[in-house]
Short mmCIF file of C-alpha atoms in Angstrom, two decimals:
data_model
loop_
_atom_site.label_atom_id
_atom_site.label_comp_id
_atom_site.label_asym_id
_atom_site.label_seq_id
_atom_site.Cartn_x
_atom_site.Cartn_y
_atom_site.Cartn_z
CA UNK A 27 -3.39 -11.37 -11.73
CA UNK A 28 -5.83 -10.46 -9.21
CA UNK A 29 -8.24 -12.64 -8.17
CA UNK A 30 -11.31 -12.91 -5.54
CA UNK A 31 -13.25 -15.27 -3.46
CA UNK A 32 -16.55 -14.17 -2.14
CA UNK A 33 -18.32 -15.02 1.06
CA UNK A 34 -21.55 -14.80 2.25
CA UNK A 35 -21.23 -16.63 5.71
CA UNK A 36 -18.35 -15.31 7.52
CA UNK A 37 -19.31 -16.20 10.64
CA UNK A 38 -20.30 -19.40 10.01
CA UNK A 39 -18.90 -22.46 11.99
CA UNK A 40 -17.99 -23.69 8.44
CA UNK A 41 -17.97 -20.57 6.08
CA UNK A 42 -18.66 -21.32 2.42
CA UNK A 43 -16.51 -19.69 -0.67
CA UNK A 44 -17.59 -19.15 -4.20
CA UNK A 45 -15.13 -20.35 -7.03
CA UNK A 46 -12.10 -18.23 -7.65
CA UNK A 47 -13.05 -14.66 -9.77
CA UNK A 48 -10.31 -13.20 -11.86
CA UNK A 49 -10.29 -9.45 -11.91
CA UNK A 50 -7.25 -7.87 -12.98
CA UNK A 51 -3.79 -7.90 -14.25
CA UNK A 52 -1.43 -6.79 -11.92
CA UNK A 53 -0.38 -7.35 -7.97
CA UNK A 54 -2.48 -6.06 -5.02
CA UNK A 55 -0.30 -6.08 -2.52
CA UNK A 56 -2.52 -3.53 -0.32
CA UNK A 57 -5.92 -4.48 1.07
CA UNK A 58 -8.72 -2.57 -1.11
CA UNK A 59 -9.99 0.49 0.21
CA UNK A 60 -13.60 1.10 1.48
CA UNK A 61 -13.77 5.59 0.80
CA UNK A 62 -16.07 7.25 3.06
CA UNK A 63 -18.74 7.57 0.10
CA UNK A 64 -18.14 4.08 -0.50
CA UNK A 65 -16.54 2.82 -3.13
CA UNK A 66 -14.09 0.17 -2.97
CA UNK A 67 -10.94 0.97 -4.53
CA UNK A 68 -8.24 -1.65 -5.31
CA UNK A 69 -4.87 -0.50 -5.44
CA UNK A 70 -2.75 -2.68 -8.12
CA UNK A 71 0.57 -2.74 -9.93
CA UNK A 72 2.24 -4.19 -12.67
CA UNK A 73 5.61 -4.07 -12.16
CA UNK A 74 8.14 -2.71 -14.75
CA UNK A 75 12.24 -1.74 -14.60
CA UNK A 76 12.37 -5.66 -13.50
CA UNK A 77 13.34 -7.67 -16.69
CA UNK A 78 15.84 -9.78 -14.54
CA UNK A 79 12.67 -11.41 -13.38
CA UNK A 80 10.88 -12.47 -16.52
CA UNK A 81 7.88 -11.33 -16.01
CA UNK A 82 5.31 -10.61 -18.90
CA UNK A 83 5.20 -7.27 -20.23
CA UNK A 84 2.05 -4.85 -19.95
CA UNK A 85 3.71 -1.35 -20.73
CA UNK A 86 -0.03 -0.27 -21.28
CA UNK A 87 -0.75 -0.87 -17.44
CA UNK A 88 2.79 -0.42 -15.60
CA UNK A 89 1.55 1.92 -13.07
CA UNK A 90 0.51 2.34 -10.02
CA UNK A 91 -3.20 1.63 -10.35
CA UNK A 92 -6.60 2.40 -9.17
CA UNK A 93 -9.37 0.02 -9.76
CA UNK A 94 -12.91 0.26 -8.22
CA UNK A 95 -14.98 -2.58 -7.53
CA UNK A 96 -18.46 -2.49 -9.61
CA UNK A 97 -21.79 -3.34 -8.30
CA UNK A 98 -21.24 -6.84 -10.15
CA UNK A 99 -18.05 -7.93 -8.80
CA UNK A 100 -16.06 -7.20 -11.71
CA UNK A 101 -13.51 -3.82 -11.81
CA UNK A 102 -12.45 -0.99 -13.72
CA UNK A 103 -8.94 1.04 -14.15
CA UNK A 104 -9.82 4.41 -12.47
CA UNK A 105 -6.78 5.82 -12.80
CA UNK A 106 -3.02 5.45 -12.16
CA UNK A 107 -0.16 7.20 -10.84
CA UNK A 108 3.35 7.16 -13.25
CA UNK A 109 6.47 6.83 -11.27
CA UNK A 110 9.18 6.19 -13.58
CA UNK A 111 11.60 4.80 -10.53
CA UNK A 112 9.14 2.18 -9.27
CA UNK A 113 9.93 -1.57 -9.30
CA UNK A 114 8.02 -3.39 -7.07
CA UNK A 115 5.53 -0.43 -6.42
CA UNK A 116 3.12 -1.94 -3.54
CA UNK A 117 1.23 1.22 -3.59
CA UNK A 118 -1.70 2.07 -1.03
CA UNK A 119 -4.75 4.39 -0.66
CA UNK A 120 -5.66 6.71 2.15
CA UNK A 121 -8.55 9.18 2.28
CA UNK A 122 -7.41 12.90 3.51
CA UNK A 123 -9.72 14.98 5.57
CA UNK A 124 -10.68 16.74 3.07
CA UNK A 125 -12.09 13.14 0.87
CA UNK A 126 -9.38 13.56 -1.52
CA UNK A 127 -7.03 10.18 -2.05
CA UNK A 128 -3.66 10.00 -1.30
CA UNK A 129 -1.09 7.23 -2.55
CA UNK A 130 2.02 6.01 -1.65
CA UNK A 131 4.11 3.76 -4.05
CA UNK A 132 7.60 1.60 -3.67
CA UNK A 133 10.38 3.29 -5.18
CA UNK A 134 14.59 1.98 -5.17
CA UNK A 135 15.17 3.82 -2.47
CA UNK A 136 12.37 6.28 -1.11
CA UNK A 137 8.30 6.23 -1.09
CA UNK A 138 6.89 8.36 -3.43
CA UNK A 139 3.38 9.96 -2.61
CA UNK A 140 1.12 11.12 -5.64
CA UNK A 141 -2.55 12.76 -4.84
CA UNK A 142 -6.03 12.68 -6.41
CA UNK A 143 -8.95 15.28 -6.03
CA UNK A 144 -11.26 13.53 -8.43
CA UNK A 145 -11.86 10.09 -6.76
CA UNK A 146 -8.68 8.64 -8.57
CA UNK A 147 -9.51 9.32 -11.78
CA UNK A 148 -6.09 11.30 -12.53
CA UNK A 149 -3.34 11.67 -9.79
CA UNK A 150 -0.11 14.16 -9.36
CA UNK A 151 3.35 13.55 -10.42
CA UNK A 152 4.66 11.67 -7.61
CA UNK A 153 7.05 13.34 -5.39
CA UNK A 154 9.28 11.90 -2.79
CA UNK A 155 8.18 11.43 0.81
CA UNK A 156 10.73 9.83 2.52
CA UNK A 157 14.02 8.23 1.33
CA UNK A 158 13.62 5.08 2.33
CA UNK A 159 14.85 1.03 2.42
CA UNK A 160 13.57 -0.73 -0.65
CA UNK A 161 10.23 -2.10 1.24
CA UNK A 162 6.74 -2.13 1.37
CA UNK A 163 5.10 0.53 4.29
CA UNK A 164 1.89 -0.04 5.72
CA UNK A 165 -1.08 3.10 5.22
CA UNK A 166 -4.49 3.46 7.23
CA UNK A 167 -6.50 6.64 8.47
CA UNK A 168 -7.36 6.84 12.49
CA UNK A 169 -11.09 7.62 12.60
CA UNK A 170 -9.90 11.35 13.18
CA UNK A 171 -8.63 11.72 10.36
CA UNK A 172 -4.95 11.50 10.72
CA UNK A 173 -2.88 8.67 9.23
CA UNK A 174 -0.52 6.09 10.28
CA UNK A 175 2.02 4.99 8.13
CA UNK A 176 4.27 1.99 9.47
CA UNK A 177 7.91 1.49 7.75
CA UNK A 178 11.58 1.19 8.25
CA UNK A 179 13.15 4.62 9.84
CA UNK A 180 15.13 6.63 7.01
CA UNK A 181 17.53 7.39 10.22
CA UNK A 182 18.48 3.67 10.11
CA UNK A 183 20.17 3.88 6.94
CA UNK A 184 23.56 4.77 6.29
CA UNK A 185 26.15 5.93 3.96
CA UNK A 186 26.92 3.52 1.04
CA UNK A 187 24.74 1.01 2.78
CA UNK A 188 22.03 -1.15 0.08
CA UNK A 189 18.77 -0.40 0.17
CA UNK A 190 17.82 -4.16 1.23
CA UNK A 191 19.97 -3.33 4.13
CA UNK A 192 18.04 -0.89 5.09
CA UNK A 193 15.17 -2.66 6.41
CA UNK A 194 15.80 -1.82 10.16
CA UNK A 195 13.89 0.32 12.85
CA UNK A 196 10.65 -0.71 12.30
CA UNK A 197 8.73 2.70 13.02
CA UNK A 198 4.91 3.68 13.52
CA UNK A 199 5.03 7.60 11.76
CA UNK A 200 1.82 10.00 12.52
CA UNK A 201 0.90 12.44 10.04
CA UNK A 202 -1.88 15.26 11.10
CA UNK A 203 -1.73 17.13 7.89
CA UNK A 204 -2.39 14.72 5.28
CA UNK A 205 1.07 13.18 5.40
CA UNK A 206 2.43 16.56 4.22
CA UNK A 207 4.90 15.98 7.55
CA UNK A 208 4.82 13.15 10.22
CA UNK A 209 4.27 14.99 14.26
CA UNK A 210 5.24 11.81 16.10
CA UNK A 211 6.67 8.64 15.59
CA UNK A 212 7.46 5.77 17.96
CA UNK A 213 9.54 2.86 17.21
CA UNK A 214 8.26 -0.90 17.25
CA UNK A 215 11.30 -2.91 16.25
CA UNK A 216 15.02 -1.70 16.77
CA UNK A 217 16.78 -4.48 15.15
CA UNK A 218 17.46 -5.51 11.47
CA UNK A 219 16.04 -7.79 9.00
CA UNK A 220 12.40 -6.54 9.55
CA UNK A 221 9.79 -5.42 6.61
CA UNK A 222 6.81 -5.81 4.99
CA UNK A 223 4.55 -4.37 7.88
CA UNK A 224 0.79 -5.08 8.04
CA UNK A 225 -2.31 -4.01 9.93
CA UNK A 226 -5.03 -2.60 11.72
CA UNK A 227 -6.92 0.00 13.14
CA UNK A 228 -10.54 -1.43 15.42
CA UNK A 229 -13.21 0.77 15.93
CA UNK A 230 -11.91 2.33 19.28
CA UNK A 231 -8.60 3.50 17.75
CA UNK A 232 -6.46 0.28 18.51
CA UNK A 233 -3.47 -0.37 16.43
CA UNK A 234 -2.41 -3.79 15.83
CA UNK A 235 0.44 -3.98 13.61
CA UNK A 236 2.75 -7.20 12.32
CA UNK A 237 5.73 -7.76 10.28
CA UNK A 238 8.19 -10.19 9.06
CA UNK A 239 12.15 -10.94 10.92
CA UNK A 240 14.78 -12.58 8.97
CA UNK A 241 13.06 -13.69 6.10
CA UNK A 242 15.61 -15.06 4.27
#
């Protein structure tokens, strides 16, 4: 499930919590996403294809999901996104130029990227952006609109090779069409083992970006 913890103090010298909040079924493995009309939108997954694991079964909700925060702290399923080949689908929002919403999702091997024109209410079949290792990405817009997406090169995987094995290059991608094709890309991390990028982007354009080595 998805929980929260609210707080009022942040920059206290001893910040004070309120009691854990349950809001959702599901994984949110993405920070949620302030939209430029505001709304905060929570991008969560229950995970299906996975039976090896045990989890519980929700067939109703396995999708990549869209839930927006409500003025009293409790959420509601906008919308999802069905891609039969996720797993582990750590999906993530990003806001085009244009306002529309654009998400990626975890497939075997590839991202897939779906797109919604009515605030995440309904979203496009999702098509295939990259092939890819089977790993989370990192997603966030540059004030100017275009967007950075952080993941393991596609060039760094070979021919019969597994898709955990793929988890090399560690790669900042830019996109100035709305991730319809990436203009630049500069590599962070040339050696194996490395995934599950996070981040930032400050107020003067600053990236600050982390990710695990060798974490098994």
């Amino acid at each position: 499930g998805v929980w929260m913890r609210k707080c009022n103090n942040p920059d206290a010298d001893k910040p004070e919590w309120s009691q854990p909040k349950r809001l959702c079924h599901g994984v949110l493995a993405h920070p949620p996403y302030v939209t430029r009309k505001g709304e905060m939108l929570l991008p969560v997954s229950i995970w299906k294809n996975i039976p090896r694991h045990g989890f519980n079964c929700l067939p109703e909700l396995e999708y990549s999901c869209v839930y927006v925060m409500n003025d009293d702290e409790t959420v509601s399923l906008r919308g999802y996104a069905d891609d039969p080949d996720t797993t582990f689908d750590e999906n993530a929002i990003v806001e085009a130029k244009d306002g529309s919403l654009i998400m990626i999702m975890r497939d075997a091997a590839a991202i897939s990227v779906s797109r919604s024109s009515d605030d995440g209410r309904t979203w496009t079949k999702p098509e295939i952006l990259m092939k890819h290792a089977s790993s989370r990405s990192f997603l966030q817009r540059f004030p100017d609109g275009n967007i950075l997406l952080v993941t393991n090169d596609p060039a760094g995987i070979k021919e019969g090779m597994k898709p955990e094995d793929g988890r090399v290059m560690m790669t900042a991608f830019l996109s100035e069409d709305d991730m319809r094709s990436f203009s630049h890309k500069l590599l962070l991390y040339r050696e194996g083992n490395v995934s599950y990028p996070a981040g930032m982007i400050d107020k003067d354009g600053r990236v600050y970006v982390s990710f695990d080595r060798n974490r098994y």
